[in-house]
Amino acid sequence: GLDIVLPRAEKIEKLESKRHTVHMWITKDGLISVNDRIVDINNLANVMSIKIAQDPKITISLKSDDKSRMELITEIHTQLRNAQALKLNYSTLTKQSNL
């Protein structure tokens, strides 16, 4: 694992299925991990296009450090749109969670 402090949320919902889930982690330093592999932002669309071709039902579970730069999050959104990876879930902690 990457060193990430998740933001907190008032309300959360569980993903329907972990079977069709790709886990993406973003550190405050800008490292991006897709299913435990570090991915360069410029290669993210290619990586996700391959994953979508293998499983069109994929949902991306995005776990971003609460100190991540919004500029990077915006670029990740652009790369995901380019890959047609449009099902995105933001993972957070509830207010009472302690990790």
Coordinates of N, CA and C in Angstrom, one line a residue:
G1 N 0.7 -1.2 0.0 CA 0.0 0.0 0.0 C 0.7 1.3 0.0
L2 N 0.1 2.2 -0.6 CA 0.5 3.6 -0.7 C 0.1 4.3 0.6
D3 N 0.8 5.3 1.0 CA 0.5 6.1 2.2 C -0.6 7.1 1.8
I4 N -1.9 6.8 2.2 CA -3.0 7.7 1.8 C -3.9 7.9 3.0
V5 N -4.3 9.2 3.2 CA -5.2 9.6 4.2 C -6.5 9.9 3.5
L6 N -7.6 9.0 3.7 CA -8.8 9.2 2.9 C -9.6 10.4 3.5
P7 N -10.3 11.1 2.7 CA -11.2 12.2 3.2 C -12.4 11.5 3.9
R8 N -13.1 12.3 4.7 CA -14.3 11.8 5.4 C -15.6 12.1 4.7
A9 N -16.6 11.3 4.9 CA -17.9 11.6 4.3 C -19.0 11.4 5.3
E10 N -20.1 12.1 5.1 CA -21.3 12.0 5.9 C -22.1 10.7 5.7
K11 N -22.1 10.3 4.4 CA -22.9 9.1 4.0 C -22.1 8.3 3.0
I12 N -22.1 7.0 3.1 CA -21.4 6.1 2.2 C -22.3 5.0 1.7
E13 N -22.0 4.4 0.6 CA -22.7 3.2 0.0 C -21.6 2.2 -0.4
K14 N -21.9 1.0 -0.2 CA -21.0 -0.1 -0.7 C -21.1 -0.3 -2.2
L15 N -20.0 -0.7 -2.8 CA -20.1 -1.1 -4.2 C -20.9 -2.4 -4.3
E16 N -21.7 -2.5 -5.4 CA -22.5 -3.6 -5.6 C -21.7 -4.9 -5.7
S17 N -20.6 -4.9 -6.5 CA -19.8 -6.1 -6.7 C -18.3 -5.7 -6.7
K18 N -17.5 -6.5 -6.0 CA -16.1 -6.3 -6.1 C -15.5 -7.0 -7.3
R19 N -16.3 -7.8 -7.9 CA -15.8 -8.6 -9.0 C -15.4 -7.7 -10.2
H20 N -16.2 -6.7 -10.4 CA -16.0 -5.8 -11.6 C -15.4 -4.4 -11.1
T21 N -14.5 -4.5 -10.1 CA -13.9 -3.2 -9.6 C -12.5 -3.2 -9.8
V22 N -12.0 -2.0 -10.3 CA -10.6 -1.6 -10.4 C -10.3 -0.6 -9.3
H23 N -9.3 -0.9 -8.5 CA -8.9 -0.1 -7.4 C -7.8 0.9 -7.8
M24 N -8.1 2.2 -7.6 CA -7.1 3.2 -8.0 C -6.8 4.0 -6.8
W25 N -5.5 4.2 -6.5 CA -5.1 4.9 -5.3 C -4.3 6.1 -5.8
I26 N -4.4 7.3 -5.1 CA -3.7 8.5 -5.5 C -3.1 9.0 -4.2
T27 N -1.8 9.2 -4.2 CA -1.1 9.8 -3.0 C -1.1 11.3 -3.1
K28 N -0.8 11.9 -1.9 CA -0.6 13.3 -1.9 C 0.5 13.8 -2.7
D29 N 1.5 12.9 -3.0 CA 2.7 13.2 -3.8 C 2.4 13.0 -5.3
G30 N 1.2 12.5 -5.7 CA 0.9 12.4 -7.1 C 1.1 11.0 -7.7
L31 N 1.5 10.0 -6.9 CA 1.6 8.6 -7.4 C 0.2 8.0 -7.6
I32 N 0.1 7.3 -8.7 CA -1.2 6.7 -9.1 C -0.9 5.2 -9.1
S33 N -1.8 4.4 -8.4 CA -1.7 3.0 -8.4 C -3.0 2.4 -8.9
V34 N -2.9 1.5 -9.9 CA -4.1 0.8 -10.4 C -3.9 -0.7 -10.1
N35 N -4.8 -1.2 -9.3 CA -4.7 -2.6 -8.8 C -3.3 -3.0 -8.4
D36 N -2.7 -2.1 -7.6 CA -1.4 -2.3 -7.0 C -0.2 -2.2 -8.0
R37 N -0.4 -1.5 -9.1 CA 0.7 -1.3 -10.0 C 0.7 0.2 -10.2
I38 N 1.9 0.8 -10.1 CA 2.1 2.2 -10.3 C 2.0 2.5 -11.8
V39 N 1.1 3.6 -12.1 CA 0.8 3.9 -13.5 C 1.2 5.4 -13.7
D40 N 1.8 5.7 -14.8 CA 2.1 7.1 -15.1 C 0.8 7.7 -15.6
I41 N 0.5 9.0 -15.3 CA -0.7 9.6 -15.7 C -0.9 9.6 -17.2
N42 N 0.3 9.7 -18.0 CA 0.2 9.7 -19.4 C -0.2 8.4 -20.0
N43 N -0.1 7.3 -19.2 CA -0.4 6.0 -19.7 C -1.7 5.5 -19.1
L44 N -2.4 6.3 -18.3 CA -3.6 5.8 -17.6 C -4.7 5.5 -18.5
A45 N -4.9 6.3 -19.5 CA -6.0 6.0 -20.5 C -5.8 4.7 -21.2
N46 N -4.5 4.4 -21.6 CA -4.2 3.1 -22.2 C -4.5 1.9 -21.3
V47 N -4.0 2.0 -20.1 CA -4.2 1.0 -19.1 C -5.7 0.7 -18.9
M48 N -6.5 1.8 -18.7 CA -7.9 1.6 -18.4 C -8.6 1.1 -19.7
S49 N -8.2 1.5 -20.9 CA -8.9 1.0 -22.1 C -8.8 -0.5 -22.2
I50 N -7.6 -1.0 -21.8 CA -7.4 -2.5 -21.9 C -8.3 -3.1 -20.8
K51 N -8.4 -2.5 -19.6 CA -9.2 -3.1 -18.6 C -10.7 -3.1 -19.0
I52 N -11.2 -2.0 -19.6 CA -12.5 -1.9 -20.1 C -12.8 -2.9 -21.2
A53 N -11.9 -3.1 -22.1 CA -12.0 -4.1 -23.1 C -12.2 -5.5 -22.6
Q54 N -11.5 -5.8 -21.5 CA -11.5 -7.1 -20.8 C -12.8 -7.3 -20.0
D55 N -13.3 -6.2 -19.4 CA -14.5 -6.2 -18.6 C -15.3 -4.9 -18.7
P56 N -16.3 -4.8 -19.6 CA -17.0 -3.6 -19.8 C -17.8 -3.1 -18.6
K57 N -18.0 -4.0 -17.6 CA -18.8 -3.6 -16.4 C -18.0 -3.0 -15.3
I58 N -16.7 -2.7 -15.6 CA -15.8 -2.2 -14.6 C -16.3 -0.9 -13.9
T59 N -16.2 -0.8 -12.6 CA -16.3 0.4 -11.9 C -15.0 0.7 -11.2
I60 N -14.5 2.0 -11.3 CA -13.3 2.4 -10.7 C -13.6 2.9 -9.3
S61 N -12.9 2.3 -8.3 CA -13.0 2.7 -7.0 C -11.8 3.6 -6.7
L62 N -12.0 4.9 -6.6 CA -10.9 5.9 -6.5 C -10.7 6.2 -5.0
K63 N -9.5 6.0 -4.6 CA -9.1 6.3 -3.2 C -8.0 7.3 -3.3
S64 N -8.3 8.5 -2.9 CA -7.4 9.6 -3.1 C -7.1 10.2 -1.7
D65 N -5.8 10.5 -1.5 CA -5.4 11.2 -0.2 C -6.1 12.5 -0.2
D66 N -6.6 12.9 1.0 CA -7.3 14.2 1.1 C -6.4 15.4 0.8
K67 N -5.1 15.2 0.7 CA -4.2 16.3 0.3 C -3.8 16.2 -1.2
S68 N -4.4 15.3 -1.9 CA -4.1 15.2 -3.4 C -4.5 16.5 -4.1
R69 N -3.7 16.9 -5.1 CA -4.0 18.1 -5.8 C -5.2 17.9 -6.8
M70 N -6.1 18.9 -6.8 CA -7.3 18.8 -7.6 C -6.9 18.8 -9.1
E71 N -5.8 19.4 -9.4 CA -5.3 19.4 -10.8 C -5.1 17.9 -11.3
L72 N -4.5 17.1 -10.4 CA -4.2 15.7 -10.7 C -5.5 14.9 -10.8
I73 N -6.5 15.2 -9.9 CA -7.8 14.5 -10.0 C -8.5 14.8 -11.3
T74 N -8.4 16.1 -11.7 CA -9.1 16.5 -12.9 C -8.4 15.8 -14.1
E75 N -7.1 15.7 -14.1 CA -6.4 15.0 -15.2 C -6.8 13.5 -15.2
I76 N -6.9 12.9 -14.1 CA -7.3 11.5 -14.0 C -8.7 11.4 -14.6
H77 N -9.6 12.3 -14.3 CA -11.0 12.2 -14.9 C -10.9 12.3 -16.4
T78 N -10.1 13.2 -16.9 CA -9.9 13.3 -18.4 C -9.4 12.0 -19.0
Q79 N -8.4 11.4 -18.3 CA -7.8 10.1 -18.8 C -8.9 9.0 -18.8
L80 N -9.7 9.0 -17.7 CA -10.7 8.0 -17.6 C -11.8 8.2 -18.7
R81 N -12.2 9.4 -18.9 CA -13.1 9.7 -20.0 C -12.6 9.2 -21.4
N82 N -11.3 9.5 -21.6 CA -10.7 9.1 -22.9 C -10.7 7.6 -23.0
A83 N -10.7 6.9 -21.9 CA -10.7 5.4 -22.0 C -12.1 4.8 -21.9
Q84 N -13.1 5.7 -21.9 CA -14.5 5.3 -21.7 C -14.7 4.6 -20.4
A85 N -13.9 4.8 -19.4 CA -14.1 4.3 -18.1 C -14.9 5.3 -17.3
L86 N -16.2 5.2 -17.4 CA -17.1 6.2 -16.9 C -17.8 5.9 -15.6
K87 N -17.7 4.7 -15.1 CA -18.3 4.4 -13.8 C -17.2 4.5 -12.7
L88 N -17.4 5.6 -11.9 CA -16.4 6.0 -10.9 C -17.0 6.1 -9.6
N89 N -16.4 5.5 -8.6 CA -16.8 5.6 -7.2 C -15.7 6.2 -6.4
Y90 N -16.0 7.2 -5.6 CA -15.0 7.8 -4.7 C -15.1 7.1 -3.3
S91 N -14.0 6.6 -2.8 CA -14.0 5.9 -1.5 C -13.5 6.9 -0.5
T92 N -14.2 6.9 0.7 CA -13.9 7.7 1.8 C -14.1 7.0 3.1
L93 N -13.8 7.6 4.2 CA -14.1 7.1 5.5 C -15.3 7.8 6.0
T94 N -16.1 7.1 6.8 CA -17.2 7.8 7.5 C -16.6 8.6 8.6
K95 N -17.3 9.6 9.2 CA -16.8 10.4 10.2 C -16.4 9.6 11.4
Q96 N -17.0 8.5 11.8 CA -16.6 7.7 12.9 C -15.5 6.7 12.6
S97 N -15.1 6.5 11.4 CA -14.1 5.5 11.1 C -12.8 5.9 11.5
N98 N -12.0 5.0 12.0 CA -10.6 5.2 12.4 C -9.7 4.2 11.7
L99 N -8.9 4.6 10.8 CA -7.9 3.7 10.1 C -6.5 4.1 10.4

